[in-house]
Amino acid sequence: MLKIDHVSMVFGGLTANNDVCAEVHKGEIFGLIGPNGAGKTTLFNVISGFYKPTAGKVIFNGEEIQGKLSNQIAQKGIARTYQNINLFKKMTVLENVLVGCHTQTRANIFDAIFNTKRSRAEHEEAIRRCREVLEFMGIGHLEDSLAGSLPYGDQRRLEIARALVSNPKLLLLDEPAAGMNLTEKDILTDTILKIRDLGYTVLIVEHNMKLVMKVCDRICVLNHGNKLAEGTPEEIQNNPDVIKAYLGGAK
Amino acid sequence: MKAFISKNKWTLLLLIAATALMLVLAQKTYYALIIALFGIYAIVATSLDVLFGYTGQISLGHAGLFAIGAYSSALLTIKFGVPSLLSLVLGSAITALIGALIAIPASKLVKHFLSLLMIAFGQIIYLIINSWTEVTGGSLGIMNIPYLNVFGFEVNSNLKGAIVIWVILAIVLLVKHRIIRSRVGNAFIAIRENTVAARGLGIDVQKYKVLAFAVSAAMTGLAGGLYAFLRGFISPETFNGTQSVLFMTMLLFGGITTLAGPVIGAIVLLLFKEVFQTFSTYQGLIYALFMLLVLFFFPNGIIGLYKSGKTAVMKLLSKRAEATRNGGAENAEN
Amino acid sequence: MTTESTIIRLVIGALMIGSVYAVMGMSYSLIYKATGLMNLAQGDFLMLGAFVGLTFYKTLGLNIVLSFILTFIVMFALGYVVQRYLITSLLNKGASFSFIILCTSALSLAFQNGSQIIWSPYTLPFPAIFDTGAVDIFGAKVAPENLLVLFIAAFGAIGLFLFINKTKLGTAMRASALDQTAASSVGINVQLTKGITWGLSAGLAGVVGMALGPVYGVYSTMGAMIAQKAFAGAVTGGYGNIYGAVIGGLFYGFMETFVSAYLTTTYKDAITFAMLIIILAISPTGLFKEKVIE
């Protein structure tokens, strides 16, 4: 479904990704791991259109998407969360998720002004779907709170809800467990598995090995911008190169 | 509906009282003129709220858009014999178009560039209406603009003008309310709050910024046309750069991202101007003071003060009620 | 007057106003570099400088050099105070960038109106500084006051350049512009540096304003237009880039002078602003790239 084809990303003289290849299949959870500075988030930003890769292709459902604007990529069905939470802080939880419906709804300025039947029906349907997703993520009771006032863990959950509501073909999660406590991490692990069971495809960057090993079907390891290994969690755990990289990385 | 009324009963009561008061006052033609002008400036401040309050795009050039609405409406009627109501609508459409055109470069810029681009835009329009004498009458302006005619109803007095303008203001407010609550409005607010995240959710940021400019320009252009038909006379001095700052002050003073805020801001600042006409030498200083007060001490404007005051009173009342109840319980025990 | 001397006169005029735009453009760039902000009252610092200078020179009858120095000091203090006590406290309240812009726009209004109240709502004449009449330069007659403007602006531009690149404080300024946290961790007082930046740009604008006094007279809106055109120059040259501001400023000085001499005086300002809009539309980064797009 998503093919990363010899992607390189160079900033000035610094190579963040060097000739990386990987493929994500439909319906799986694909993990992207590596020590700090391995280029995981950079690769994420390339896929979601925040960066244009220096070389290589990103192919999504048979279509080249590298270098497209992030809003165009979102329209194609790739939704993401952010390592540093990017919520609309002064909007309520429900409004945040409603913005997430943008690609799924059509109402234009004239629908808005004349409050057409079509736009009202669409709006109600969007709200229904938003509530459903908020319930699913376990933050349904918070719909009227301001997003900026939520505790950290709930903010992360809200970001996932906001991405999920657009019914993405591919969901990108950028360190979803960062800053969460143990209980929250366990809940998150279950949630991610449930998301997969609903039929979504997930690409996840995460530092927490326990979570990664538990949820991922396949894992790709990056180190210094290069791809080091790819395989099932068991294969990765037993791969000598990976072990070396991690031990070497922890100075 | 019932819930809405009971929730907002004080606001509604205030609104009815204000309407009644204005209707009584409007019997005098001078007061009627002021009340009509309240409505016009309220429309402009409302239009700025769509752009600045909700979408986060600063404009210090709205006097230019106001001028385009006024001059195009007046000229269409005078030079081309277009019926006045149609001229009003066309004037607003022309302003929207020009607003959208200037928005194409503007929508790409960060805030300080945007602010200077809009100042430059306002300056160009001001220079053009001042210098293009054959068309705009130069510094003398345009005189003898005919009355507005709404389907046979000739708006030939300030009282009629005030009524028509306030009806139009109500429509503008309704339109604003609907836009803000819609998918489009959500996109506007999302852009203001976090452009990166908005884009990541599939919002075409530039398109929506241009749209916000166009909507705002359409409203301001409409206000400009109404001004031309109400006064029967327009000249460049109504549309200079200071006027743009004044519009912004009205919005901020009343309170951004509310329906009533821009209306109240426009009324208060205009009232101030009329009441303290003897101090007109100090006008710039006073506006500046208003603006600085808002920026430093109550960033949510009068509406923000009213809301926080209301919450404080509510808290006090509920506390007192509780105290009485507790007190009563104690008495019963004794 | 021969055509040649006309052209020489025009060139000197263009250099004069162009160098004023250049130094004002530099002051915009300086503030932007050091604090990431925009000051809409920059032109009013120029205007206030002219009034203050007039007060020292004419009303108090001080020596011209002393008047220039005192004007610089007064305007420096004003710029410093505005940054330290208004802008900083607004930023500390968590005000957004737009609020800072609006704050400076309110200041601009207050300065213009204030100057009308304190001094005069009309144009005040600034007495001639030199006893000699027009100077002859290659057959063109030029008032020495015009040359003084050119001299002051050029002196200011070079001084600013040397200050930024050669002094310790200038280095501190550039360091805090690049990375505030890093700068303060090596012992640079970032807040003080920012205050000094605003002070310098206000002082410079004030001195240039005073020099312009004898040329245009002194009036409350004299700075606004100059500052907007200087901004156009800074954008054209590449905002935030000091050399760019100089090139852009001179460009607009020449364009404006020759357009009004040979094409139209009515629309010369409109043409400048239209140029600004076009440049922002097609190449918002100017000649020397700086980030202006979101």
Tab-separated table of N, CA and C in Angstrom, chain B residues 31-120:
chain	number	residue	atom	x	y	z
B	31	TYR	N	-29.595	62.079	15.407
B	31	TYR	CA	-29.396	60.799	16.089
B	31	TYR	C	-29.568	59.633	15.127
B	32	ALA	N	-30.539	59.764	14.224
B	32	ALA	CA	-30.774	58.691	13.248
B	32	ALA	C	-29.514	58.454	12.418
B	33	LEU	N	-28.849	59.549	12.058
B	33	LEU	CA	-27.622	59.430	11.275
B	33	LEU	C	-26.559	58.658	12.064
B	34	ILE	N	-26.409	59.039	13.324
B	34	ILE	CA	-25.401	58.370	14.155
B	34	ILE	C	-25.726	56.882	14.274
B	35	ILE	N	-27.019	56.597	14.472
B	35	ILE	CA	-27.409	55.190	14.639
B	35	ILE	C	-27.168	54.403	13.347
B	36	ALA	N	-27.437	55.051	12.215
B	36	ALA	CA	-27.154	54.405	10.931
B	36	ALA	C	-25.652	54.139	10.795
B	37	LEU	N	-24.853	55.125	11.214
B	37	LEU	CA	-23.394	54.947	11.129
B	37	LEU	C	-22.905	53.835	12.056
B	38	PHE	N	-23.529	53.724	13.249
B	38	PHE	CA	-23.212	52.589	14.130
B	38	PHE	C	-23.295	51.295	13.337
B	39	GLY	N	-24.423	51.159	12.624
B	39	GLY	CA	-24.675	49.924	11.877
B	39	GLY	C	-23.609	49.679	10.830
B	40	ILE	N	-23.256	50.745	10.093
B	40	ILE	CA	-22.259	50.599	9.028
B	40	ILE	C	-20.913	50.162	9.590
B	41	TYR	N	-20.461	50.860	10.649
B	41	TYR	CA	-19.158	50.507	11.210
B	41	TYR	C	-19.199	49.151	11.897
B	42	ALA	N	-20.378	48.797	12.426
B	42	ALA	CA	-20.513	47.467	13.033
B	42	ALA	C	-20.311	46.386	11.975
B	43	ILE	N	-20.802	46.643	10.758
B	43	ILE	CA	-20.597	45.660	9.683
B	43	ILE	C	-19.098	45.534	9.377
B	44	VAL	N	-18.412	46.682	9.317
B	44	VAL	CA	-16.977	46.625	9.021
B	44	VAL	C	-16.230	45.864	10.121
B	45	ALA	N	-16.527	46.192	11.378
B	45	ALA	CA	-15.833	45.528	12.485
B	45	ALA	C	-16.136	44.026	12.473
B	46	THR	N	-17.375	43.679	12.140
B	46	THR	CA	-17.751	42.267	12.041
B	46	THR	C	-16.944	41.573	10.950
B	47	SER	N	-16.784	42.260	9.826
B	47	SER	CA	-16.035	41.658	8.717
B	47	SER	C	-14.580	41.442	9.116
B	48	LEU	N	-14.039	42.369	9.886
B	48	LEU	CA	-12.648	42.219	10.350
B	48	LEU	C	-12.524	41.055	11.320
B	49	ASP	N	-13.603	40.801	12.061
B	49	ASP	CA	-13.571	39.698	13.016
B	49	ASP	C	-13.439	38.361	12.282
B	50	VAL	N	-14.139	38.240	11.146
B	50	VAL	CA	-14.030	37.003	10.356
B	50	VAL	C	-12.571	36.796	9.964
B	51	LEU	N	-11.920	37.880	9.559
B	51	LEU	CA	-10.561	37.785	9.048
B	51	LEU	C	-9.525	37.688	10.174
B	52	PHE	N	-9.623	38.591	11.132
B	52	PHE	CA	-8.604	38.644	12.184
B	52	PHE	C	-8.955	37.736	13.356
B	53	GLY	N	-10.168	37.891	13.878
B	53	GLY	CA	-10.562	37.141	15.066
B	53	GLY	C	-10.544	35.646	14.820
B	54	TYR	N	-11.168	35.227	13.734
B	54	TYR	CA	-11.310	33.794	13.501
B	54	TYR	C	-10.164	33.191	12.695
B	55	THR	N	-9.716	33.901	11.646
B	55	THR	CA	-8.699	33.290	10.781
B	55	THR	C	-7.282	33.730	11.156
B	56	GLY	N	-7.168	34.767	12.001
B	56	GLY	CA	-5.857	35.192	12.461
B	56	GLY	C	-5.061	36.013	11.461
B	57	GLN	N	-5.742	36.556	10.437
B	57	GLN	CA	-5.042	37.363	9.428
B	57	GLN	C	-5.227	38.832	9.731
B	58	ILE	N	-4.102	39.532	9.941
B	58	ILE	CA	-4.195	40.929	10.341
B	58	ILE	C	-4.393	41.806	9.106
B	59	SER	N	-5.257	42.830	9.222
B	59	SER	CA	-5.387	43.775	8.110
B	59	SER	C	-5.439	45.194	8.624
B	60	LEU	N	-4.479	46.002	8.176
B	60	LEU	CA	-4.523	47.423	8.486
B	60	LEU	C	-4.777	48.184	7.188
B	61	GLY	N	-5.561	47.571	6.304
B	61	GLY	CA	-5.872	48.223	5.033
B	61	GLY	C	-7.351	48.159	4.696
B	62	HIS	N	-8.190	47.895	5.704
B	62	HIS	CA	-9.598	47.722	5.395
B	62	HIS	C	-10.284	49.009	4.937
B	63	ALA	N	-9.691	50.153	5.282
B	63	ALA	CA	-10.267	51.401	4.787
B	63	ALA	C	-10.246	51.398	3.261
B	64	GLY	N	-9.234	50.762	2.673
B	64	GLY	CA	-9.148	50.649	1.217
B	64	GLY	C	-10.319	49.858	0.662
B	65	LEU	N	-10.657	48.769	1.315
B	65	LEU	CA	-11.790	47.951	0.860
B	65	LEU	C	-13.107	48.702	1.055
B	66	PHE	N	-13.204	49.401	2.179
B	66	PHE	CA	-14.376	50.232	2.466
B	66	PHE	C	-14.557	51.261	1.340
B	67	ALA	N	-13.439	51.851	0.913
B	67	ALA	CA	-13.467	52.845	-0.164
B	67	ALA	C	-13.917	52.215	-1.477
B	68	ILE	N	-13.406	51.029	-1.775
B	68	ILE	CA	-13.778	50.384	-3.038
B	68	ILE	C	-15.289	50.143	-3.076
B	69	GLY	N	-15.842	49.679	-1.960
B	69	GLY	CA	-17.287	49.466	-1.893
B	69	GLY	C	-18.048	50.764	-2.106
B	70	ALA	N	-17.611	51.829	-1.436
B	70	ALA	CA	-18.321	53.106	-1.519
B	70	ALA	C	-18.229	53.698	-2.916
B	71	TYR	N	-17.012	53.772	-3.459
B	71	TYR	CA	-16.827	54.407	-4.766
B	71	TYR	C	-17.461	53.578	-5.880
B	72	SER	N	-17.309	52.247	-5.832
B	72	SER	CA	-17.867	51.467	-6.942
B	72	SER	C	-19.394	51.516	-6.914
B	73	SER	N	-20.009	51.456	-5.744
B	73	SER	CA	-21.469	51.549	-5.682
B	73	SER	C	-21.946	52.902	-6.212
B	74	ALA	N	-21.301	53.974	-5.721
B	74	ALA	CA	-21.714	55.322	-6.122
B	74	ALA	C	-21.534	55.525	-7.622
B	75	LEU	N	-20.363	55.102	-8.146
B	75	LEU	CA	-20.079	55.341	-9.561
B	75	LEU	C	-20.979	54.504	-10.466
B	76	LEU	N	-21.271	53.286	-10.062
B	76	LEU	CA	-22.159	52.453	-10.880
B	76	LEU	C	-23.508	53.137	-11.054
B	77	THR	N	-24.013	53.720	-9.967
B	77	THR	CA	-25.313	54.378	-10.036
B	77	THR	C	-25.235	55.684	-10.825
B	78	ILE	N	-24.224	56.495	-10.504
B	78	ILE	CA	-24.153	57.821	-11.129
B	78	ILE	C	-23.741	57.737	-12.596
B	79	LYS	N	-22.670	57.014	-12.882
B	79	LYS	CA	-22.126	57.033	-14.241
B	79	LYS	C	-22.797	56.024	-15.170
B	80	PHE	N	-23.274	54.925	-14.610
B	80	PHE	CA	-23.827	53.894	-15.492
B	80	PHE	C	-25.325	53.688	-15.305
B	81	GLY	N	-25.908	54.466	-14.402
B	81	GLY	CA	-27.354	54.385	-14.214
B	81	GLY	C	-27.853	53.046	-13.698
B	82	VAL	N	-26.956	52.279	-13.047
B	82	VAL	CA	-27.382	51.005	-12.470
B	82	VAL	C	-28.302	51.291	-11.277
B	83	PRO	N	-29.407	50.549	-11.137
B	83	PRO	CA	-30.285	50.760	-9.981
B	83	PRO	C	-29.496	50.642	-8.680
B	84	SER	N	-29.831	51.494	-7.714
B	84	SER	CA	-28.986	51.630	-6.527
B	84	SER	C	-28.805	50.311	-5.769
B	85	LEU	N	-29.871	49.538	-5.623
B	85	LEU	CA	-29.747	48.290	-4.849
B	85	LEU	C	-28.770	47.337	-5.539
B	86	LEU	N	-28.895	47.268	-6.877
B	86	LEU	CA	-27.987	46.415	-7.650
B	86	LEU	C	-26.547	46.919	-7.519
B	87	SER	N	-26.386	48.248	-7.540
B	87	SER	CA	-25.045	48.821	-7.370
B	87	SER	C	-24.453	48.421	-6.038
B	88	LEU	N	-25.300	48.418	-5.018
B	88	LEU	CA	-24.844	48.042	-3.680
B	88	LEU	C	-24.295	46.614	-3.695
B	89	VAL	N	-25.066	45.720	-4.316
B	89	VAL	CA	-24.664	44.314	-4.380
B	89	VAL	C	-23.412	44.166	-5.238
B	90	LEU	N	-23.410	44.836	-6.400
B	90	LEU	CA	-22.239	44.753	-7.279
B	90	LEU	C	-20.999	45.339	-6.610
B	91	GLY	N	-21.193	46.450	-5.903
B	91	GLY	CA	-20.074	47.072	-5.193
B	91	GLY	C	-19.449	46.099	-4.211
B	92	SER	N	-20.318	45.385	-3.510
B	92	SER	CA	-19.834	44.403	-2.548
B	92	SER	C	-19.093	43.275	-3.266
B	93	ALA	N	-19.638	42.853	-4.421
B	93	ALA	CA	-19.004	41.771	-5.192
B	93	ALA	C	-17.640	42.211	-5.719
B	94	ILE	N	-17.573	43.450	-6.224
B	94	ILE	CA	-16.290	43.966	-6.731
B	94	ILE	C	-15.258	43.994	-5.606
B	95	THR	N	-15.693	44.472	-4.442
B	95	THR	CA	-14.779	44.527	-3.304
B	95	THR	C	-14.300	43.124	-2.927
B	96	ALA	N	-15.228	42.168	-2.957
B	96	ALA	CA	-14.853	40.786	-2.629
B	96	ALA	C	-13.806	40.285	-3.600
B	97	LEU	N	-13.999	40.610	-4.883
B	97	LEU	CA	-13.073	40.165	-5.919
B	97	LEU	C	-11.686	40.767	-5.681
B	98	ILE	N	-11.655	42.072	-5.438
B	98	ILE	CA	-10.368	42.731	-5.211
B	98	ILE	C	-9.735	42.216	-3.921
B	99	GLY	N	-10.582	41.996	-2.901
B	99	GLY	CA	-10.082	41.425	-1.651
B	99	GLY	C	-9.433	40.076	-1.889
B	100	ALA	N	-10.072	39.252	-2.729
B	100	ALA	CA	-9.524	37.926	-3.022
B	100	ALA	C	-8.209	38.053	-3.781
B	101	LEU	N	-8.147	39.037	-4.707
B	101	LEU	CA	-6.924	39.218	-5.496
B	101	LEU	C	-5.748	39.616	-4.611
B	102	ILE	N	-6.007	40.558	-3.696
B	102	ILE	CA	-4.908	40.977	-2.821
B	102	ILE	C	-4.563	39.850	-1.848
B	103	ALA	N	-5.546	38.981	-1.586
B	103	ALA	CA	-5.317	37.884	-0.642
B	103	ALA	C	-4.393	36.830	-1.216
B	104	ILE	N	-4.298	36.745	-2.533
B	104	ILE	CA	-3.460	35.692	-3.102
B	104	ILE	C	-2.001	35.869	-2.685
B	105	PRO	N	-1.417	37.078	-2.836
B	105	PRO	CA	-0.082	37.202	-2.222
B	105	PRO	C	-0.149	37.229	-0.702
B	106	ALA	N	-1.190	37.871	-0.157
B	106	ALA	CA	-1.248	38.060	1.300
B	106	ALA	C	-1.313	36.734	2.038
B	107	SER	N	-2.013	35.755	1.453
B	107	SER	CA	-2.243	34.512	2.179
B	107	SER	C	-0.963	33.720	2.399
B	108	LYS	N	0.095	34.078	1.664
B	108	LYS	CA	1.331	33.326	1.806
B	108	LYS	C	2.238	33.919	2.875
B	109	LEU	N	1.921	35.130	3.325
B	109	LEU	CA	2.902	35.868	4.109
B	109	LEU	C	2.746	35.692	5.601
B	110	VAL	N	3.872	35.806	6.315
B	110	VAL	CA	3.810	35.822	7.766
B	110	VAL	C	3.293	37.194	8.202
B	111	LYS	N	2.967	37.278	9.495
B	111	LYS	CA	2.153	38.394	9.969
B	111	LYS	C	2.693	39.795	9.677
B	112	HIS	N	3.978	40.036	9.902
B	112	HIS	CA	4.401	41.426	9.753
B	112	HIS	C	4.455	41.841	8.290
B	113	PHE	N	4.708	40.877	7.400
B	113	PHE	CA	4.669	41.207	5.982
B	113	PHE	C	3.242	41.457	5.549
B	114	LEU	N	2.349	40.608	6.069
B	114	LEU	CA	0.941	40.774	5.757
B	114	LEU	C	0.471	42.163	6.175
B	115	SER	N	0.878	42.591	7.395
B	115	SER	CA	0.373	43.869	7.878
B	115	SER	C	0.848	45.000	6.979
B	116	LEU	N	2.111	44.923	6.532
B	116	LEU	CA	2.582	46.008	5.666
B	116	LEU	C	2.021	45.924	4.262
B	117	LEU	N	1.781	44.714	3.792
B	117	LEU	CA	1.155	44.579	2.477
B	117	LEU	C	-0.224	45.236	2.497
B	118	MET	N	-0.974	44.996	3.573
B	118	MET	CA	-2.314	45.567	3.637
B	118	MET	C	-2.255	47.088	3.817
B	119	ILE	N	-1.242	47.578	4.556
B	119	ILE	CA	-1.080	49.033	4.662
B	119	ILE	C	-0.803	49.613	3.278
B	120	ALA	N	0.092	48.960	2.526
B	120	ALA	CA	0.423	49.429	1.181
B	120	ALA	C	-0.816	49.412	0.291
